[in-house]
XYZ file of C-alpha atoms in Angstrom:
672
model
C -80.041 66.705 200.242
C -83.169 64.653 200.916
C -84.408 65.391 197.415
C -81.146 64.156 195.915
C -81.157 60.911 197.922
C -84.867 60.053 197.582
C -85.545 56.945 195.480
C -87.834 57.524 192.530
C -91.038 55.501 192.253
C -91.126 52.696 189.783
C -88.508 50.193 188.694
C -85.919 50.727 185.999
C -84.431 47.275 186.028
C -80.664 47.360 186.443
C -80.494 51.129 186.040
C -79.426 52.431 189.455
C -81.309 55.673 188.895
C -80.393 59.272 189.641
C -80.506 58.826 193.403
C -77.738 56.187 193.380
C -75.728 58.318 190.982
C -76.034 61.271 193.335
C -74.974 59.049 196.228
C -71.898 58.100 194.242
C -71.160 61.794 193.710
C -71.281 62.364 197.466
C -69.105 59.346 198.262
C -66.566 60.216 195.581
C -66.403 63.774 196.915
C -65.253 62.537 200.295
C -63.124 59.631 199.042
C -60.986 60.329 195.962
C -59.886 56.695 195.716
C -63.398 55.384 195.081
C -66.025 54.044 197.410
C -66.369 50.817 199.385
C -68.212 49.612 202.450
C -65.483 51.171 204.573
C -65.968 54.453 202.731
C -69.726 54.255 203.253
C -69.167 53.637 206.968
C -66.811 56.624 207.219
C -69.240 58.869 205.341
C -72.127 57.778 207.543
C -70.097 58.298 210.724
C -68.839 61.683 209.588
C -72.343 62.743 208.559
C -73.745 61.813 211.957
C -70.960 63.711 213.728
C -71.420 66.758 211.486
C -75.195 66.924 211.964
C -74.782 66.352 215.711
C -72.318 69.243 216.020
C -74.640 71.469 213.997
C -77.580 70.652 216.245
C -75.401 71.137 219.315
C -74.489 74.640 218.128
C -78.165 75.418 217.457
C -79.208 74.264 220.932
C -76.262 76.097 222.503
C -77.070 79.549 221.080
C -80.787 79.030 221.691
C -80.099 78.210 225.344
C -77.874 81.261 225.725
C -80.604 83.464 224.259
C -83.225 82.022 226.592
C -81.039 82.237 229.697
C -79.855 85.766 228.956
C -83.365 87.226 228.583
C -85.612 84.619 230.239
C -87.349 84.892 226.902
C -90.063 82.352 227.663
C -91.219 84.246 230.748
C -91.251 87.909 229.704
C -94.143 89.809 228.102
C -94.614 89.997 224.356
C -93.703 93.693 224.288
C -90.466 92.913 226.155
C -89.663 90.181 223.660
C -90.134 92.661 220.837
C -88.044 95.332 222.579
C -85.213 92.785 222.771
C -84.987 93.040 218.958
C -82.688 96.047 219.110
C -82.015 98.594 216.329
C -82.525 97.296 212.777
C -83.394 93.819 214.073
C -86.712 95.231 215.245
C -87.374 96.804 211.843
C -86.896 93.531 209.976
C -88.942 91.516 212.440
C -91.786 94.070 212.200
C -92.414 93.015 208.579
C -92.751 89.376 209.643
C -95.266 90.510 212.259
C -97.028 92.708 209.697
C -97.388 89.812 207.245
C -98.900 87.593 209.939
C -101.392 90.287 210.965
C -102.586 90.828 207.402
C -105.995 89.285 206.539
C -104.388 87.241 203.761
C -101.014 86.579 202.172
C -101.997 88.636 199.130
C -102.997 91.595 201.286
C -99.793 91.321 203.285
C -97.673 91.396 200.125
C -99.655 94.353 198.794
C -99.030 96.290 202.019
C -95.297 95.619 201.752
C -95.158 96.698 198.122
C -97.186 99.853 198.886
C -95.870 100.660 202.372
C -96.707 104.092 203.818
C -95.788 103.535 207.479
C -92.012 103.018 207.315
C -91.327 106.510 205.941
C -93.890 109.239 206.555
C -95.365 111.089 203.569
C -93.879 108.459 201.259
C -95.071 105.187 199.761
C -92.192 102.780 199.243
C -91.764 99.190 198.067
C -90.236 97.349 201.030
C -89.475 94.259 198.939
C -87.458 96.433 196.587
C -85.732 98.510 199.239
C -84.831 95.848 201.799
C -83.795 92.187 201.875
C -86.787 90.801 203.765
C -87.849 87.861 201.620
C -86.870 85.591 204.495
C -89.491 87.274 206.690
C -92.065 86.940 203.924
C -91.231 83.273 203.381
C -91.386 82.473 207.108
C -94.713 84.251 207.565
C -96.235 82.306 204.672
C -94.772 79.064 205.986
C -96.146 79.748 209.455
C -99.625 80.282 207.996
C -99.741 77.150 205.863
C -98.200 74.771 208.407
C -101.065 75.290 210.860
C -98.770 75.216 213.898
C -100.297 78.267 215.576
C -101.575 76.207 218.506
C -98.184 74.619 219.115
C -95.675 77.375 218.439
C -95.860 81.138 218.815
C -94.831 83.212 215.763
C -91.833 84.742 217.505
C -90.472 81.313 218.439
C -90.933 80.031 214.900
C -88.851 82.980 213.741
C -85.974 82.732 216.209
C -85.781 78.937 215.994
C -85.407 79.214 212.220
C -82.484 81.611 212.597
C -80.864 79.375 215.204
C -81.403 76.382 212.918
C -79.328 78.144 210.265
C -76.403 77.814 212.663
C -76.773 74.067 212.110
C -76.410 74.686 208.376
C -73.375 76.883 209.041
C -71.545 74.282 211.145
C -72.350 71.489 208.682
C -71.010 73.641 205.815
C -67.736 74.218 207.680
C -67.631 70.515 208.518
C -67.979 69.580 204.848
C -65.388 72.129 203.691
C -62.678 70.885 206.043
C -63.618 67.247 205.338
C -63.321 67.756 201.580
C -59.972 69.501 201.923
C -58.409 66.969 204.290
C -60.236 63.726 203.359
C -60.899 63.196 207.075
C -64.125 63.808 208.958
C -62.006 64.450 212.063
C -61.178 67.797 210.455
C -64.895 68.501 210.241
C -65.337 67.637 213.906
C -62.455 69.920 214.844
C -63.819 72.811 212.774
C -67.273 72.456 214.348
C -65.876 72.366 217.880
C -63.674 75.383 217.197
C -66.634 77.303 215.789
C -68.682 76.673 218.933
C -65.851 77.458 221.366
C -65.021 80.708 219.546
C -68.655 81.831 219.510
C -67.760 85.372 220.609
C -65.779 85.847 217.388
C -67.657 83.557 214.987
C -71.253 84.718 215.476
C -73.447 87.113 217.403
C -76.710 85.440 216.521
C -77.890 84.926 220.098
C -78.356 88.675 220.674
C -78.807 90.044 217.128
C -81.193 87.450 215.765
C -82.696 89.390 212.857
C -79.485 90.859 211.441
C -79.192 90.070 207.751
C -75.755 88.494 208.198
C -77.205 85.812 210.497
C -79.457 84.752 207.636
C -76.904 85.005 204.851
C -73.500 83.864 206.164
C -74.633 80.227 206.641
C -75.541 80.168 202.937
C -72.193 81.750 202.085
C -70.418 78.986 204.031
C -72.516 76.458 202.114
C -71.473 78.098 198.860
C -67.784 77.854 199.823
C -68.274 74.156 200.592
C -69.920 73.674 197.184
C -67.099 75.542 195.406
C -64.549 73.404 197.249
C -66.349 70.287 196.041
C -66.654 71.705 192.508
C -62.882 72.236 192.317
C -62.101 68.651 193.355
C -60.040 67.187 190.483
C -61.710 63.751 190.420
C -65.247 65.003 189.698
C -66.694 64.094 186.314
C -68.430 66.792 184.213
C -71.911 65.538 185.123
C -71.011 65.631 188.805
C -69.595 69.111 188.424
C -72.909 70.268 186.972
C -74.765 68.942 190.025
C -72.380 70.700 192.389
C -72.485 73.863 190.276
C -76.243 73.893 190.740
C -75.638 73.806 194.516
C -73.241 76.737 194.114
C -75.978 78.680 192.357
C -78.684 77.905 194.936
C -76.476 78.819 197.901
C -75.198 81.969 196.183
C -78.752 83.013 195.379
C -79.908 82.496 198.988
C -76.900 84.451 200.222
C -77.597 87.354 197.868
C -81.319 87.425 198.610
C -80.870 87.745 202.376
C -78.213 90.476 202.771
C -77.908 93.892 201.165
C -74.102 93.820 201.420
C -73.886 90.698 199.242
C -72.330 92.597 196.354
C -69.280 93.626 198.378
C -68.701 90.086 199.671
C -69.072 88.648 196.183
C -66.648 91.264 194.898
C -63.958 89.916 197.230
C -64.778 86.403 196.073
C -64.645 87.500 192.445
C -61.166 88.915 193.075
C -60.123 85.542 194.522
C -61.456 83.678 191.490
C -59.798 86.169 189.147
C -56.447 85.727 190.912
C -56.645 81.943 190.600
C -57.589 82.284 186.936
C -54.526 84.442 186.343
C -52.439 81.700 187.992
C -54.041 79.099 185.669
C -55.616 77.026 188.422
C -58.987 76.786 186.690
C -61.285 78.614 184.295
C -63.588 81.137 185.925
C -66.523 81.398 183.543
C -68.819 78.929 185.320
C -68.303 80.375 188.810
C -68.664 83.925 187.542
C -71.839 82.869 185.746
C -73.305 81.552 189.010
C -72.602 84.889 190.697
C -74.128 86.868 187.846
C -77.239 84.695 187.580
C -77.802 84.882 191.339
C -77.513 88.663 191.381
C -79.769 89.072 188.356
C -82.422 86.842 189.892
C -82.306 88.841 193.117
C -82.480 92.010 191.006
C -85.717 90.763 189.470
C -87.189 89.703 192.814
C -86.344 93.115 194.254
C -88.296 94.842 191.490
C -85.235 95.790 189.420
C -83.283 97.382 192.269
C -80.723 99.553 190.500
C -78.228 99.196 193.361
C -77.739 95.531 192.362
C -77.445 96.132 188.631
C -74.848 98.840 189.155
C -72.864 96.932 191.771
C -69.094 96.743 191.682
C -69.064 92.975 191.446
C -71.100 92.874 188.231
C -68.917 95.550 186.725
C -65.801 93.680 187.790
C -66.984 90.366 186.342
C -67.831 91.991 183.018
C -64.486 93.743 183.055
C -62.555 90.614 183.996
C -64.144 88.467 181.321
C -64.234 90.896 178.431
C -62.409 94.215 178.791
C -60.214 94.028 181.890
C -58.373 97.279 181.219
C -61.705 99.213 181.166
C -62.734 98.022 184.655
C -62.994 101.443 186.305
C -64.601 103.048 183.293
C -67.273 100.383 183.067
C -68.276 100.823 186.694
C -68.333 104.597 186.556
C -70.383 104.577 183.390
C -72.816 102.094 184.940
C -73.210 104.280 188.000
C -73.734 107.304 185.788
C -76.262 105.640 183.494
C -78.307 104.250 186.386
C -77.834 107.422 188.478
C -76.916 105.301 191.493
C -76.687 107.073 194.815
C -78.055 104.391 197.154
C -74.635 102.980 198.031
C -72.537 106.142 197.794
C -72.299 106.326 201.595
C -70.354 103.029 201.501
C -67.773 104.513 199.152
C -67.567 107.668 201.259
C -66.921 105.480 204.291
C -64.184 103.531 202.482
C -62.521 106.733 201.286
C -62.660 108.303 204.729
C -61.428 105.122 206.441
C -58.285 105.043 204.331
C -57.796 108.809 204.398
C -58.892 109.384 200.801
C -61.810 111.722 201.458
C -63.268 114.350 203.771
C -64.036 113.082 207.257
C -66.732 115.669 208.019
C -69.291 113.816 205.956
C -72.067 112.875 208.367
C -72.880 109.487 206.818
C -69.252 108.361 206.610
C -68.588 109.563 210.157
C -71.520 107.547 211.522
C -69.769 104.399 210.308
C -66.236 105.490 211.203
C -67.206 106.189 214.802
C -68.809 102.805 215.384
C -66.550 100.182 216.927
C -67.910 97.517 214.586
C -66.458 99.380 211.591
C -63.067 99.965 213.194
C -59.946 97.821 213.007
C -60.004 94.310 214.420
C -59.068 94.526 218.138
C -55.911 92.703 219.221
C -57.730 90.836 221.985
C -59.459 88.869 219.221
C -56.200 87.024 218.594
C -55.788 86.323 222.303
C -59.180 84.606 222.358
C -58.441 82.654 219.178
C -55.113 81.530 220.609
C -56.804 80.487 223.848
C -58.831 77.843 221.992
C -55.715 76.578 220.142
C -57.180 77.802 216.848
C -54.711 80.512 215.931
C -51.547 78.381 216.079
C -52.487 75.642 213.580
C -54.059 78.305 211.376
C -50.790 80.249 211.164
C -48.782 77.040 210.767
C -51.009 76.016 207.863
C -50.591 79.372 206.144
C -46.827 79.207 206.696
C -46.668 75.682 205.305
C -48.508 76.647 202.141
C -46.285 79.680 201.724
C -43.336 77.288 201.557
C -45.355 75.006 199.293
C -45.989 77.850 196.848
C -42.269 78.554 196.798
C -41.672 74.864 196.053
C -44.210 75.048 193.247
C -42.268 77.838 191.589
C -39.059 75.809 191.837
C -40.531 72.408 190.937
C -42.671 72.640 187.822
C -43.925 69.054 188.327
C -45.603 69.949 191.623
C -49.055 71.464 191.435
C -51.268 72.689 194.276
C -54.839 71.437 194.217
C -57.353 74.035 192.944
C -59.702 73.532 195.927
C -56.822 74.104 198.349
C -55.631 77.151 196.427
C -59.113 78.672 196.520
C -59.474 78.210 200.267
C -56.023 79.670 200.923
C -56.872 82.856 199.043
C -60.340 82.894 200.591
C -58.985 82.926 204.130
C -56.278 85.473 203.255
C -58.593 87.909 201.454
C -61.366 87.756 204.026
C -58.786 87.883 206.800
C -57.525 91.192 205.426
C -61.114 92.401 205.217
C -61.651 91.418 208.868
C -58.483 93.249 209.942
C -59.705 96.432 208.280
C -63.322 96.249 209.502
C -64.213 94.362 212.672
C -67.808 93.633 211.638
C -66.501 91.635 208.681
C -64.664 89.203 210.974
C -67.729 86.949 210.971
C -67.028 86.222 207.307
C -63.496 85.139 208.221
C -63.452 83.397 211.583
C -65.865 80.611 210.611
C -63.787 79.705 207.559
C -60.687 80.091 209.719
C -61.943 77.146 211.822
C -62.356 74.974 208.729
C -58.977 75.976 207.276
C -57.074 75.356 210.518
C -58.781 71.967 210.909
C -57.703 71.111 207.365
C -54.128 71.980 208.311
C -54.256 69.683 211.329
C -55.804 66.710 209.505
C -54.609 67.161 205.916
C -51.608 65.522 204.293
C -50.146 68.645 202.726
C -49.018 70.409 205.890
C -47.737 67.326 207.691
C -45.824 66.092 204.643
C -43.859 69.333 204.646
C -42.964 69.159 208.337
C -42.266 65.408 208.276
C -40.029 65.864 205.265
C -38.010 68.402 207.212
C -37.692 65.851 210.052
C -36.782 63.084 207.539
C -39.583 60.786 208.701
C -42.173 61.255 205.971
C -43.506 57.686 205.849
C -47.064 56.505 205.246
C -47.314 55.038 208.739
C -46.069 58.191 210.403
C -48.415 60.292 208.268
C -51.448 58.262 209.328
C -50.378 58.314 212.966
C -49.966 62.100 212.980
C -53.120 62.864 210.979
C -55.384 60.922 213.312
C -53.673 61.295 216.669
C -53.107 65.076 216.661
C -56.769 66.063 216.079
C -57.900 63.547 218.709
C -55.424 65.014 221.209
C -56.610 68.555 220.415
C -60.268 67.542 220.755
C -59.524 65.859 224.084
C -57.712 68.952 225.329
C -60.549 71.257 224.225
C -63.097 69.033 225.945
C -61.079 68.972 229.173
C -60.515 72.747 229.191
C -63.788 74.154 227.871
C -66.590 71.711 228.646
C -66.885 72.881 232.301
C -66.899 76.494 231.087
C -69.682 75.789 228.616
C -71.755 74.124 231.314
C -71.183 77.087 233.609
C -72.063 79.546 230.834
C -75.393 77.939 229.975
C -76.293 77.690 233.651
C -76.047 81.465 234.181
C -79.568 82.904 234.366
C -80.409 86.540 233.658
C -83.595 88.429 232.878
C -84.529 91.121 230.384
C -85.068 94.425 232.182
C -85.784 97.689 230.367
C -88.727 99.331 232.177
C -88.242 102.782 230.630
C -88.486 101.529 227.054
C -91.429 99.305 227.940
C -93.218 102.250 229.570
C -92.615 104.361 226.473
C -93.975 101.687 224.118
C -97.078 101.140 226.250
C -97.757 104.889 226.371
C -97.408 105.239 222.604
C -99.665 102.260 221.992
C -102.405 103.490 224.348
C -102.203 107.294 224.162
C -101.400 108.194 220.552
C -103.378 107.843 217.291
C -102.576 104.782 215.179
C -101.449 106.982 212.285
C -99.295 109.254 214.459
C -95.846 109.991 213.003
C -92.800 109.692 215.273
C -89.349 111.214 214.823
C -86.212 110.287 216.733
C -83.111 108.114 216.541
C -83.079 105.378 213.915
C -82.541 102.659 216.495
C -85.458 103.655 218.713
C -87.870 104.221 215.849
C -87.343 100.652 214.610
C -88.555 99.449 218.000
C -91.509 101.847 217.932
C -92.621 100.449 214.575
C -92.371 96.863 215.821
C -94.054 97.380 219.201
C -96.709 99.951 218.280
C -97.081 100.002 214.482
C -96.823 103.804 214.366
C -95.526 105.705 211.333
C -91.824 106.653 211.257
C -89.910 109.538 209.780
C -86.673 107.532 209.428
C -85.260 104.090 210.223
C -81.944 102.152 210.375
C -81.961 100.699 206.850
C -79.562 103.298 205.492
C -79.262 102.169 201.845
C -81.220 105.070 200.335
C -79.973 108.588 199.684
C -83.308 110.313 200.355
C -83.598 108.505 203.684
C -80.061 109.508 204.680
C -80.857 113.143 203.940
C -84.068 112.867 205.954
C -82.177 111.277 208.866
C -79.749 114.213 208.973
C -82.782 116.483 208.868
C -84.473 114.747 211.824
C -81.235 114.499 213.814
C -81.094 118.279 214.086
C -83.018 117.717 217.327
C -79.576 116.901 218.797
C -77.780 119.798 217.077
C -77.476 123.509 217.901
C -80.478 124.747 215.986
C -83.290 127.172 216.730
C -86.707 125.930 217.823
C -88.260 127.425 214.703
C -85.783 125.649 212.385
C -86.250 122.264 214.073
C -90.034 122.635 214.026
C -89.895 123.490 210.344
C -87.671 120.499 209.521
C -89.832 118.090 211.500
C -93.014 119.488 210.031
C -91.683 118.999 206.512
C -91.418 115.240 207.113
C -94.857 115.068 208.742
C -93.746 114.413 212.333
C -96.385 114.631 215.075
C -94.131 113.580 217.970
C -90.410 113.600 218.699
C -88.699 111.250 221.150
C -85.555 112.662 222.760
C -83.092 110.306 224.464
C -80.814 111.481 227.247
C -78.332 108.778 226.280
C -77.805 110.619 222.973
C -78.203 114.201 224.135
C -75.634 113.704 226.939
C -73.716 110.870 225.312
C -70.507 109.647 226.924
C -70.069 106.284 225.207
C -67.995 107.736 222.377
C -65.047 110.069 222.687
C -65.166 113.703 221.628
C -65.529 113.940 217.878
C -67.549 110.735 217.601
C -70.594 111.593 219.703
C -73.685 112.102 217.557
C -73.920 115.735 218.631
C -70.292 116.231 217.557
C -70.949 114.743 214.117
C -73.900 117.097 213.688
C -71.876 120.084 214.853
C -69.108 119.281 212.379
C -71.580 118.760 209.531
C -73.198 122.119 210.403
C -69.833 123.885 210.671
C -70.094 124.443 214.423
C -67.519 124.120 217.214
C -67.903 120.912 219.233
C -68.732 120.731 222.946
C -66.148 120.303 225.673
C -62.401 120.834 225.934
C -60.333 119.947 222.911
C -59.160 121.255 219.582
C -61.445 122.452 216.795
C -60.669 123.027 213.159
C -60.064 126.725 212.426
C -62.979 127.163 210.006
C -65.583 126.065 212.577
C -67.686 128.779 214.220
C -69.680 129.028 217.436
C -73.354 128.210 217.033
C -75.835 131.034 217.598
C -78.373 128.746 219.292
C -78.219 126.334 222.252
C -78.451 122.592 221.742
C -82.087 121.834 220.998
C -82.397 118.629 223.052
C -81.194 120.529 226.144
C -82.934 123.854 225.603
C -86.381 122.369 224.985
C -86.453 121.004 228.543
C -86.529 124.553 229.919
C -90.117 124.793 228.678
C -89.567 128.450 227.822
C -90.562 130.327 224.657
C -90.070 129.768 221.804
C -89.839 126.036 222.688
C -93.059 126.016 224.687
C -94.765 127.842 221.828
C -93.907 125.142 219.298
C -93.686 121.939 221.371
C -95.615 120.386 224.248
C -94.123 117.694 226.458
C -96.545 114.781 226.684
C -94.408 112.025 228.202
C -91.323 111.745 230.376
C -89.359 109.131 232.273
C -85.717 108.650 233.264
C -84.629 107.898 229.709
C -87.085 109.434 227.240
C -88.817 112.764 226.675
C -91.675 112.901 224.160
C -92.853 116.226 222.715
C -95.819 116.882 220.483
C -95.458 119.389 217.675
C -97.965 122.220 217.814
C -99.639 123.140 214.579
C -98.792 126.670 213.490
C -101.667 128.909 212.510
C -101.474 130.076 208.943
C -101.243 133.815 208.540
C -104.316 135.389 206.972
C -103.698 137.149 203.704
C -104.557 140.813 203.871
């Protein structure tokens, strides 16, 4: 870092000072045999290549985003509408902080928020991972760049810049493993060419994973450096500090951090059982990071009762009480915020009831399904899959050799990265959304296989030509050939891709947002789908009944309550449910009411019917205990404008996509 390399003021005579010592740490990390002018030249060249690839990736995704939406030319409301689903919710807090009269007032409004959930005051900083939005809003205020850069551009450019961090982290990881910056170049190129499977940042900018995964990749690079055998204790402490900082940033920016760290804790535990290294220091970094985030999130009980903390405690002290410790923690803290995750896991593997509404919402989304097979076709098309599999195969044989030859010992940093790619690969196979945790590291691991000595020594030994000259020739020529091939095959495609120009076009949503902003009171409460309401909050600032941040039991219950507008319920029952959450308006979407995107059994109306014990629409089988509903589907019947619907609701807005109804206030019966 710049801080690490900056020369301190004042002279210390012959003492080289901390900055030179830190430079030595960096050089020794990349060159186990010591450092020389040649080493310095290689490090400088590799650093320039790594930073250049990172910047190239940043510019690439930024260009795609601009060309896909014509972002610089559309209206501000259209820009905000482009933040779909939960992205709009997170960005709204950045916008809210900037609109506040002062930073202190903005923080107060977040801590005492009464617009995100009607009839409730919640602490947004405790409930959600939005410190990045808070930090950016403060930074935007104090930098005084308002005349040069619009707030929305400052936000999206920061997220795109994190892709630079991501690529550099992968570059460093593969460089450390292989002792060749060519591996870093190959990993960066592979990451960019496999963009469809490595990131979705260009169209889901505000998703928490786009903030956190770059820090996770940085943490893996730091762990890889920490496990290098030649590092002295003082150097290990410096790198361990980097592990802590990156782990903390990762945990602070994503609510699913605990589940990712649990997988990593399992990896560390496995390596500890195999006597590769002691785990206390790495576990301590995880625990300290989580506890610090717990404090910053106002003692969020979901963090303190997480599986990873329970596992670490169990692994270090009382391993055989692992399950008991977690269950007792959950019971003591009365944790219910993350129970929908466990319901989803149970249902996914056939261990629980599949009628649960919350679990079914996840199960029916493609992102939470199995990894599609066409993913491997794309990865093979960029010549990534083949060296990756060859590397895994080679190390499988190496592990067999290790069991036979007690004098041979696999490097701890290599062992960690092998288990990392295997564990997160299995996670990606089981849940498609988790592939973004795997494919980036896959690029670094495959590049290590191509440029490292371990894999080639095995194959050259089989061919009886394992000489130093042949090893050097193979290690440097093969990656150059692959890079040349990738350039020849994909450079024209990249140029064609970034030259395609499209334009954002969603007139119905824009018309709805403009109507809400101009025709409804500022404190009006809106009910509807989670995804749409996030956009309504961002574009209009109106109060919501529910939203897409699903990590709260009370909110999940309220969402099921509001979603009865798409179920077979009476007008009186729906009016009562909506009135209990303070709704003034409901927004009905034809795309949900008459949904065809999902198959039967996964449409939202089907999930509601099953949860209510009703027979589903359309031809197909139904479970024998389901009964026919006694009322028509509300979202269809209300459009007839007949009593009792016309008695309780008034249509106030309509276009091709949306229907907005205002709830009529019921007159209280006079007591006789």
